[in-house]
N, CA, C and O atoms as a DFTB+ gen file, in Angstrom:
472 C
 N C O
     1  1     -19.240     -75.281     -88.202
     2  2     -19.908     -75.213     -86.913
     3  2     -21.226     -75.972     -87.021
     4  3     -22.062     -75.401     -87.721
     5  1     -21.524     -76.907     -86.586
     6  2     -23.023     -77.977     -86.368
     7  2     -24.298     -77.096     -85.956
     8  3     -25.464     -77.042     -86.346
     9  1     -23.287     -76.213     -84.667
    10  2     -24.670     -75.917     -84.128
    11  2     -24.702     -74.605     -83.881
    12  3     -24.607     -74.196     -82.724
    13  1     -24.838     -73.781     -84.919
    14  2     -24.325     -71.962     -85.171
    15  2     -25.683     -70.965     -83.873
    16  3     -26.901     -70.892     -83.708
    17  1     -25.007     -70.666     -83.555
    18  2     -25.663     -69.332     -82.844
    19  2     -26.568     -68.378     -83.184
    20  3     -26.161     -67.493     -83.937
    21  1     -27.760     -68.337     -82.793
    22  2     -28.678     -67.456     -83.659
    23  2     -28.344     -65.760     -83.994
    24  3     -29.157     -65.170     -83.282
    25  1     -27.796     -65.064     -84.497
    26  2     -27.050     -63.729     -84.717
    27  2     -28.383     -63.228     -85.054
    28  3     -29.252     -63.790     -85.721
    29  1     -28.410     -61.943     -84.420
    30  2     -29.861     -61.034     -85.201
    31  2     -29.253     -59.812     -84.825
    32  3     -28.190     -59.721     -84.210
    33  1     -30.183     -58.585     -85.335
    34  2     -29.938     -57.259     -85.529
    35  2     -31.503     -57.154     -85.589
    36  3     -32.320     -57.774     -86.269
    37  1     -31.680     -55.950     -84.448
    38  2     -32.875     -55.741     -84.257
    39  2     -32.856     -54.147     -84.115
    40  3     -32.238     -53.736     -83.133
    41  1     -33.333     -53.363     -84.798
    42  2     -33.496     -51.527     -85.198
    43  2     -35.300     -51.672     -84.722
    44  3     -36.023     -52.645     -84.508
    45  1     -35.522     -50.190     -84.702
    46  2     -36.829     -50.339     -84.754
    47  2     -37.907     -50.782     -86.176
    48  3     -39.096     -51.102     -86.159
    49  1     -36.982     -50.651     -87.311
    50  2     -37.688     -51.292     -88.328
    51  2     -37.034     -52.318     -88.802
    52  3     -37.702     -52.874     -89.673
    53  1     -36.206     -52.727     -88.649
    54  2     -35.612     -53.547     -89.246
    55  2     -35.061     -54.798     -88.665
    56  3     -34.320     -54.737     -87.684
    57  1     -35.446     -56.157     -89.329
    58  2     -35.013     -57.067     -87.926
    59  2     -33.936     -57.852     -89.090
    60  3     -34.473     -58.283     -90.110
    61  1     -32.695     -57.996     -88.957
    62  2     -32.139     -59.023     -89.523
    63  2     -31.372     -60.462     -88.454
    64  3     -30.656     -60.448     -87.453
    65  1     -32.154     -61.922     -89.552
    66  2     -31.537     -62.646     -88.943
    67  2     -30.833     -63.334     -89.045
    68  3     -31.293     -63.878     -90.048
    69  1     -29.465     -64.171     -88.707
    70  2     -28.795     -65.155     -89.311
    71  2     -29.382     -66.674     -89.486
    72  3     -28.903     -67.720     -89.046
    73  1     -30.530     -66.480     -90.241
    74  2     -31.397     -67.843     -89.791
    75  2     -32.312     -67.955     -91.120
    76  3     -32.623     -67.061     -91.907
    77  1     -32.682     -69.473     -91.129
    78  2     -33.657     -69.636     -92.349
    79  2     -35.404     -70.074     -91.460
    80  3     -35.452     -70.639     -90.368
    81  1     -36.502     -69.693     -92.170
    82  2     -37.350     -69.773     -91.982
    83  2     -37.775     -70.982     -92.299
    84  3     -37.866     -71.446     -93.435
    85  1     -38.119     -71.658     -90.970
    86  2     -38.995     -73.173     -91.490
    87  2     -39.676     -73.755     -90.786
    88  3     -39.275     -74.410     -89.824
    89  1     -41.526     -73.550     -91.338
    90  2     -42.521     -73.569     -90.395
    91  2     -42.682     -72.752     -89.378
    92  3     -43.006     -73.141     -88.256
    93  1     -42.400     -71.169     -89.789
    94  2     -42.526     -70.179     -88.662
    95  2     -41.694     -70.200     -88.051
    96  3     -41.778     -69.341     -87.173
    97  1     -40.591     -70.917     -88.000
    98  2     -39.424     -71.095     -87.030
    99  2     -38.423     -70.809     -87.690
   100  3     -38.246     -71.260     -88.822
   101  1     -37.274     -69.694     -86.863
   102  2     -36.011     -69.411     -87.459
   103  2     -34.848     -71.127     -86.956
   104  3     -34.853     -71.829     -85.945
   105  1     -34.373     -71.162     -87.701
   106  2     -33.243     -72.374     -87.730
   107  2     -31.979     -71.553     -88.068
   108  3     -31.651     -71.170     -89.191
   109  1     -31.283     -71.336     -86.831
   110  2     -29.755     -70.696     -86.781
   111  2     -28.972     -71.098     -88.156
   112  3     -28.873     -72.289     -88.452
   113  1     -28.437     -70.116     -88.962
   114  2     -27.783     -70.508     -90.589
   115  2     -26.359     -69.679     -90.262
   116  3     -26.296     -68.571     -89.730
   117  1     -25.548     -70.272     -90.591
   118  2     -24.191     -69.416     -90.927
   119  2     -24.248     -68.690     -92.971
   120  3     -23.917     -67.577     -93.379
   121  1     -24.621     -69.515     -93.512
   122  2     -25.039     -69.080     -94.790
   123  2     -26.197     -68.038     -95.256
   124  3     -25.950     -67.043     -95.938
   125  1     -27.844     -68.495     -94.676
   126  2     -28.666     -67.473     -95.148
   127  2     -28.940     -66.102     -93.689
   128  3     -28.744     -65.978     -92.480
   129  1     -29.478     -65.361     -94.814
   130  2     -29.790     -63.803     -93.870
   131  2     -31.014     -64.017     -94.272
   132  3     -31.287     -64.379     -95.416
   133  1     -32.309     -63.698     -92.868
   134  2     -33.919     -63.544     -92.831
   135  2     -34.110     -61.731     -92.645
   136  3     -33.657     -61.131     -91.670
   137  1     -34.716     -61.189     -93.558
   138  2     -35.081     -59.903     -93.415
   139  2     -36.028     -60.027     -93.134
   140  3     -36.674     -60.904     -93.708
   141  1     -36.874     -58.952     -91.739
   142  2     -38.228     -58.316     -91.581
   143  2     -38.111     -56.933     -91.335
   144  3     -37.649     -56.281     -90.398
   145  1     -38.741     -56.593     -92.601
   146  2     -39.173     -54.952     -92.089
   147  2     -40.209     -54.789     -91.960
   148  3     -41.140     -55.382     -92.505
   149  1     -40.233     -53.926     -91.192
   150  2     -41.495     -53.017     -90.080
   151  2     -42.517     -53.855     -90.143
   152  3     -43.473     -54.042     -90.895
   153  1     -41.899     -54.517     -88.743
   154  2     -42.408     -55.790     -88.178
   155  2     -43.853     -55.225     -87.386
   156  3     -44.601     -56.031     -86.832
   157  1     -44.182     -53.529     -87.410
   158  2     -45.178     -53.189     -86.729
   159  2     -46.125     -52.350     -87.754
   160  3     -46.814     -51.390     -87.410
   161  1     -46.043     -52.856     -89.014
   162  2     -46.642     -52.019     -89.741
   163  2     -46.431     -50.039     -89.368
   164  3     -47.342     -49.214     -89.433
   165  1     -45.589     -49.880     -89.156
   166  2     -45.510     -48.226     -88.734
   167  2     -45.819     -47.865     -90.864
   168  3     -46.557     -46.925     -91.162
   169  1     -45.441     -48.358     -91.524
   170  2     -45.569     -47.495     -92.979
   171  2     -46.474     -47.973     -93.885
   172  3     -46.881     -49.124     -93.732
   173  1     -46.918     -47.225     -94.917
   174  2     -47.396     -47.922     -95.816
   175  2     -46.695     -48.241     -97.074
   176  3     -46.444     -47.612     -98.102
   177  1     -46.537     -49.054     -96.778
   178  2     -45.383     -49.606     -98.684
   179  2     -46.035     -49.597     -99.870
   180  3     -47.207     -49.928     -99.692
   181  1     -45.796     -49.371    -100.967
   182  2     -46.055     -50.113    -102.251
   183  2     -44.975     -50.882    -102.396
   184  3     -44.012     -50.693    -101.651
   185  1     -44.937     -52.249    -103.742
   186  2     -44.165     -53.127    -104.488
   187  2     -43.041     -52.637    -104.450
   188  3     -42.015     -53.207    -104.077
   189  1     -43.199     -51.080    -104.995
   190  2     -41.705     -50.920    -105.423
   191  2     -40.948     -50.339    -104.140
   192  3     -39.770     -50.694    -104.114
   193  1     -41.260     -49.697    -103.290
   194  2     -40.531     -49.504    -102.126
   195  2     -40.099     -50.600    -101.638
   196  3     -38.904     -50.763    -101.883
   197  1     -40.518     -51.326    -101.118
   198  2     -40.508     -52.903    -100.985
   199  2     -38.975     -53.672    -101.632
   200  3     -37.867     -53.859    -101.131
   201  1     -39.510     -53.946    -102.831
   202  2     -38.401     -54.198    -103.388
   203  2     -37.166     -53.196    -103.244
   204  3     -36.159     -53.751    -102.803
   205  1     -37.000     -51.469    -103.599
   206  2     -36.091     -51.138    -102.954
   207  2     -34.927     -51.236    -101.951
   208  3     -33.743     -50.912    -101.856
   209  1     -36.126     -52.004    -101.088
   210  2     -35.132     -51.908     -99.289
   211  2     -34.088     -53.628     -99.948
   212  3     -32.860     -53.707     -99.961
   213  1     -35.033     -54.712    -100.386
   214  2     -34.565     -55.694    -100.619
   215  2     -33.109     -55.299    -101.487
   216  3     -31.992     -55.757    -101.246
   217  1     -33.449     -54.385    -102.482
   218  2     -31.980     -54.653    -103.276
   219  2     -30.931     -53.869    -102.730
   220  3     -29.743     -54.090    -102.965
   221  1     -31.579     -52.462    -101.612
   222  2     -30.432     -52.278    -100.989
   223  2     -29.760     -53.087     -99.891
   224  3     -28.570     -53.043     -99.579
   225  1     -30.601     -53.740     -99.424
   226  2     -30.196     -54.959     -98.349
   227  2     -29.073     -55.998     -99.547
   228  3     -27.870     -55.739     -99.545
   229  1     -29.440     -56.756    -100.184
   230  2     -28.407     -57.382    -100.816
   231  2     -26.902     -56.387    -101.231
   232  3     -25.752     -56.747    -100.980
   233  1     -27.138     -55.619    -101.634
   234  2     -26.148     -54.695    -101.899
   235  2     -25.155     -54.489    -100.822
   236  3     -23.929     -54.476    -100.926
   237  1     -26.156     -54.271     -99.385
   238  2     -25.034     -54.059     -98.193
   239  2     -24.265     -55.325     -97.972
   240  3     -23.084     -55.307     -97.624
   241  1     -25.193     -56.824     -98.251
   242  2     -24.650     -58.321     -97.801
   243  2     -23.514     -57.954     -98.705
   244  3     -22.362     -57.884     -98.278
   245  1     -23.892     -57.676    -100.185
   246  2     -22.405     -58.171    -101.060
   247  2     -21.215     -57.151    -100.720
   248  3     -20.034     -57.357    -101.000
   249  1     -21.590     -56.307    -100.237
   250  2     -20.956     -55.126     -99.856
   251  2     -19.547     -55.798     -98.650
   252  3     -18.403     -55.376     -98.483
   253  1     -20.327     -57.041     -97.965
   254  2     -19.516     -56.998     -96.686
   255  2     -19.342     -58.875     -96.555
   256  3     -19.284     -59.719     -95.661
   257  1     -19.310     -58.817     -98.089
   258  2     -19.192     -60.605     -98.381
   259  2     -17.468     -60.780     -98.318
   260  3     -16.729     -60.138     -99.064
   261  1     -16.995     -61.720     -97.338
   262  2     -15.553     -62.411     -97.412
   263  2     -15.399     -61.918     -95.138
   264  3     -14.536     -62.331     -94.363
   265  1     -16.356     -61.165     -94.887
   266  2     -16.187     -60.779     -93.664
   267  2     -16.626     -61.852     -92.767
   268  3     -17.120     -62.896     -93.191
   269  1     -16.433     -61.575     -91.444
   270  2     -16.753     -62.746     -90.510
   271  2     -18.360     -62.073     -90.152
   272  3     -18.606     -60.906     -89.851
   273  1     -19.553     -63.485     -90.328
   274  2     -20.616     -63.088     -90.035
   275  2     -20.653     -62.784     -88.469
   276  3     -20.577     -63.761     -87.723
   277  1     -20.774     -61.404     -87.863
   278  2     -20.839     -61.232     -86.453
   279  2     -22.110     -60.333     -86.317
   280  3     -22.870     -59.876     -87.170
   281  1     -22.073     -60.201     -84.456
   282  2     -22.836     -59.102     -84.502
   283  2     -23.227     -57.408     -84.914
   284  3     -24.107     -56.638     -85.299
   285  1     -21.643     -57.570     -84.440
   286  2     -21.190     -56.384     -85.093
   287  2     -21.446     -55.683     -86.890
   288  3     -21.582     -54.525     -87.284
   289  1     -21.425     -56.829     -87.522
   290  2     -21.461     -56.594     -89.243
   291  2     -23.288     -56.365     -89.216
   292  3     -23.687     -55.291     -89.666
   293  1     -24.217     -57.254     -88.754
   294  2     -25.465     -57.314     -88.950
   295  2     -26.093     -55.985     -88.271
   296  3     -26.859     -55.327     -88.976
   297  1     -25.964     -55.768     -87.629
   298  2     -25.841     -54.339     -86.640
   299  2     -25.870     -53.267     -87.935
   300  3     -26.805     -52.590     -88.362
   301  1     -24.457     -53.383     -88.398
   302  2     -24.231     -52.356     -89.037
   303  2     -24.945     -52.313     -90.625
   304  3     -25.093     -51.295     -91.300
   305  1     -25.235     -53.351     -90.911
   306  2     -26.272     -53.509     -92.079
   307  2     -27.888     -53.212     -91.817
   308  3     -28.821     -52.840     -92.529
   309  1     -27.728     -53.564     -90.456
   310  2     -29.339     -53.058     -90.138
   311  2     -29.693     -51.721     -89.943
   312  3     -30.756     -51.203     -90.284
   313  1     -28.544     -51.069     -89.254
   314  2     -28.277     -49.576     -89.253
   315  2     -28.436     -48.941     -90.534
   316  3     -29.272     -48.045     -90.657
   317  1     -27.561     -49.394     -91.719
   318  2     -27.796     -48.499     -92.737
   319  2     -29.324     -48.927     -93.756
   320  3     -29.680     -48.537     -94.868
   321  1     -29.868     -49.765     -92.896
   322  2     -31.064     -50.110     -94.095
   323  2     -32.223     -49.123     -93.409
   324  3     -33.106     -48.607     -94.094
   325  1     -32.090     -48.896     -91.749
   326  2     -33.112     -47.936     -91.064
   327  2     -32.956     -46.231     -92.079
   328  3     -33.819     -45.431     -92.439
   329  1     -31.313     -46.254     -92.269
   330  2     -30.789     -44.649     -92.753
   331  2     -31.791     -44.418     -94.018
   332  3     -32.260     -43.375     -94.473
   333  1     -31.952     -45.854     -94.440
   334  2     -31.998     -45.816     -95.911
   335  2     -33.855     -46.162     -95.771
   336  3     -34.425     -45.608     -96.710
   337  1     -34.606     -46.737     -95.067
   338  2     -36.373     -46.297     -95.090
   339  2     -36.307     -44.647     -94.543
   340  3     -37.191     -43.942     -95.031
   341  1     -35.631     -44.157     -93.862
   342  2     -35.524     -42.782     -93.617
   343  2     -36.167     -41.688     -94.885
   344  3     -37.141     -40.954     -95.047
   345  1     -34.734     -42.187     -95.749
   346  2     -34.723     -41.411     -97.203
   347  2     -35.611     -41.730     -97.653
   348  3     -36.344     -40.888     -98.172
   349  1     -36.006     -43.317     -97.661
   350  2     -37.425     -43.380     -98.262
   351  2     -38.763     -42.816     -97.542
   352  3     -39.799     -43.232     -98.059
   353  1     -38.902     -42.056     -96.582
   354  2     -40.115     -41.186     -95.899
   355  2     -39.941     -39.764     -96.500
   356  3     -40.990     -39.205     -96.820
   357  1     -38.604     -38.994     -96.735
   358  2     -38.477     -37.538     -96.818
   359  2     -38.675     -37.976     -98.200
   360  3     -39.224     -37.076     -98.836
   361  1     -38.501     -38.740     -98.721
   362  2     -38.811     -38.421    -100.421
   363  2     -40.249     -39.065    -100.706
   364  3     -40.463     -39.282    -101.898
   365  1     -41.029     -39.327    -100.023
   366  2     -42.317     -39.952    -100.109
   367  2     -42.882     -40.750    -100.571
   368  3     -44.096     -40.614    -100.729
   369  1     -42.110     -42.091    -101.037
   370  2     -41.955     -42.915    -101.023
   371  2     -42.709     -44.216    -100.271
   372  3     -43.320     -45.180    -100.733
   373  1     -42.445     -43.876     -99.154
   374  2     -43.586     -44.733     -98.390
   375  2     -43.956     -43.340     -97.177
   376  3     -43.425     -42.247     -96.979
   377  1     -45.030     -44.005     -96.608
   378  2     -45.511     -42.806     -95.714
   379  2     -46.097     -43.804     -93.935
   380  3     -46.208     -44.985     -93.609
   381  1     -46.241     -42.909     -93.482
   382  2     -46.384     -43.243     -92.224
   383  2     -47.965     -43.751     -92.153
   384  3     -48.842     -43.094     -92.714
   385  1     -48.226     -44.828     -91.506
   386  2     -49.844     -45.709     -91.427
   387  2     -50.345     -45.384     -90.392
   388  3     -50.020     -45.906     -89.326
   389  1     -51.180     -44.517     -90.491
   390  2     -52.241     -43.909     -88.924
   391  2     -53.103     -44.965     -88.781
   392  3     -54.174     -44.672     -88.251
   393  1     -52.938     -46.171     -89.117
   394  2     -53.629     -47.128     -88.373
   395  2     -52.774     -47.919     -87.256
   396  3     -53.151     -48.458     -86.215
   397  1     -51.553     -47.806     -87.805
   398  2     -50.738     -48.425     -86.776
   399  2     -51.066     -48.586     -85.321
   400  3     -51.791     -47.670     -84.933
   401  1     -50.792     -49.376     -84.484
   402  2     -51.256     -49.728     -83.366
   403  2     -50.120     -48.475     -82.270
   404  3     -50.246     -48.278     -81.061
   405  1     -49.352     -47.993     -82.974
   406  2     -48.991     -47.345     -82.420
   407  2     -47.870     -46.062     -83.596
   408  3     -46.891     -46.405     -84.259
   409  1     -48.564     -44.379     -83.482
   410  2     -48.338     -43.426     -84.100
   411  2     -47.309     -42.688     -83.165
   412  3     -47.679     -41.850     -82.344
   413  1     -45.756     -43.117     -83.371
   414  2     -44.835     -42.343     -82.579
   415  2     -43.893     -41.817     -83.336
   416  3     -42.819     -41.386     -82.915
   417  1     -44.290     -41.834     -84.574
   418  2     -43.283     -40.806     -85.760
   419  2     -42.317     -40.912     -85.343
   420  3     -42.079     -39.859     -84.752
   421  1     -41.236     -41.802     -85.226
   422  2     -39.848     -42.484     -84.954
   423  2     -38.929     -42.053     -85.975
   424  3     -37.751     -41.937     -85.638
   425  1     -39.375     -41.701     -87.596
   426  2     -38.409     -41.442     -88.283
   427  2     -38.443     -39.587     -88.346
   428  3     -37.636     -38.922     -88.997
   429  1     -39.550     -39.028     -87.524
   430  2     -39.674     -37.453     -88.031
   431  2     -40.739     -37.244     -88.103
   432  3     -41.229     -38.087     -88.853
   433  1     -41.560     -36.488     -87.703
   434  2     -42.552     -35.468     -88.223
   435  2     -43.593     -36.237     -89.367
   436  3     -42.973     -37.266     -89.638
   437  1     -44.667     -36.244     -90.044
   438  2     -44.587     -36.173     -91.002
   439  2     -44.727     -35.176     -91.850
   440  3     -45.492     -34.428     -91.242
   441  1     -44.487     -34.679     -92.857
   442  2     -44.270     -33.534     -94.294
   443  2     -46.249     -33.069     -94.385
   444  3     -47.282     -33.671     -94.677
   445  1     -45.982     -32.096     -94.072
   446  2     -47.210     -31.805     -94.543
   447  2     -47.132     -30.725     -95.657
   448  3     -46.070     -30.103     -95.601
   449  1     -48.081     -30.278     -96.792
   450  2     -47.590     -29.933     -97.909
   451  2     -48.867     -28.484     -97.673
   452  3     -50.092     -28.597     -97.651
   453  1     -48.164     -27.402     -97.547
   454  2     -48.652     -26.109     -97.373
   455  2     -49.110     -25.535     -98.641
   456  3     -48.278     -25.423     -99.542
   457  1     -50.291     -25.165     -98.832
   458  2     -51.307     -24.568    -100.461
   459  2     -51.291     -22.892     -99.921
   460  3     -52.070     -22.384     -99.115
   461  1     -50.264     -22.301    -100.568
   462  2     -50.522     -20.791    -100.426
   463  2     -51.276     -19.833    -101.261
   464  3     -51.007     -19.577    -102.434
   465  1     -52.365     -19.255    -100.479
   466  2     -53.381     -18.553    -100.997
   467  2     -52.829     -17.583    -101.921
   468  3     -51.933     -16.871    -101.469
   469  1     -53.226     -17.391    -103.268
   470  2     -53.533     -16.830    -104.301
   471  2     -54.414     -15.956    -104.526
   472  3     -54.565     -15.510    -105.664
């Protein structure tokens, strides 16, 4: 195909695209996938969370390698990478950024940790 269709998957944290980055500009790819997570700063990451989401993201691509790249497949990879920063909030891991431009606790509550008097 010459002139491929831009495919994306858009969650509230998670944006995947069928496109390569060049000069700020996505360029429609049938070959590469562009990940952005939390395109609104809602968390605070460290390195290793970070890297986390990345190797579970490859994991889901190889997971669903020989399939036809659609909307439908990216959807569903973007779906399980939201399931999966989820797990990474209840296990604390990364945490929610009260600077964010906007505090709407989208994944839950946050955990607050109760000190019982002694």
């Amino acid at each position: 195909m010459d002139n491929p269709m831009l495919l994306k998957s858009t969650t509230r944290h998670i944006r995947i695209f069928a496109a390569e980055m060049d000069s700020y500009e996505l360029i429609p790819s049938n070959q590469v996938l562009t990940l952005d997570i939390d395109p609104d700063n809602e968390f605070n990451w460290s390195e290793d969370a970070l890297q986390k989401v990345y190797r579970q993201f490859d994991q889901l691509v190889e997971a669903s390698s020989g399939e036809d790249l659609t909307d439908y497949n990216l959807r569903r990879i973007g779906s399980d990478l939201e399931h999966y920063l989820r797990s990474l909030l209840q296990k604390g891991e990364i945490s929610y950024n009260l600077s964010s431009r906007v505090t709407n606790y989208s994944m839950g509550l946050p955990q607050v940790a109760v000190v019982e008097n002694q």
